[in-house]
């Protein structure tokens, strides 16, 4: 009898873990996170590059080397100039605690960086040729 109860407990526990949580238990983020909540400041030396599959513009780190950082607050006009120049720049900004590869830019080479109006989506980019 104990064995039957144990098996029933294990099966019901496994079933409970596989069921989706109700609406009261899930959190859905509908907006881009702001650069203030839960952020870690970082300075990166790297190049600005573009790849549509990565969401547009990103930083290829030289220091720290080999790391890619997706730029969350993209300003296509500014970033395109840095991409076309190919030069290594010093970028100051923040990463989220959960995903270090998402980067909010504050400054590029010591100059203030602005992505445009807050909450405005990044402009659509044409596919590279």
mmCIF file of C-alpha atoms in Angstrom, residues 37-40 94-103:
data_model
loop_
_atom_site.group_PDB
_atom_site.id
_atom_site.type_symbol
_atom_site.label_atom_id
_atom_site.label_comp_id
_atom_site.label_asym_id
_atom_site.label_seq_id
_atom_site.Cartn_x
_atom_site.Cartn_y
_atom_site.Cartn_z
ATOM 1 C CA UNK A 37 16.292 48.693 -13.060
ATOM 2 C CA UNK A 38 18.724 45.891 -12.163
ATOM 3 C CA UNK A 39 21.539 47.025 -14.425
ATOM 4 C CA UNK A 40 25.295 46.529 -14.214
ATOM 5 C CA UNK A 94 24.722 48.802 -18.898
ATOM 6 C CA UNK A 95 23.834 45.141 -19.176
ATOM 7 C CA UNK A 96 20.842 43.463 -17.622
ATOM 8 C CA UNK A 97 21.462 41.117 -14.718
ATOM 9 C CA UNK A 98 19.749 38.260 -16.516
ATOM 10 C CA UNK A 99 21.170 38.658 -19.991
ATOM 11 C CA UNK A 100 24.634 40.144 -20.248
ATOM 12 C CA UNK A 101 24.444 40.058 -24.020
ATOM 13 C CA UNK A 102 21.771 42.815 -24.042
ATOM 14 C CA UNK A 103 23.483 46.200 -23.782
#
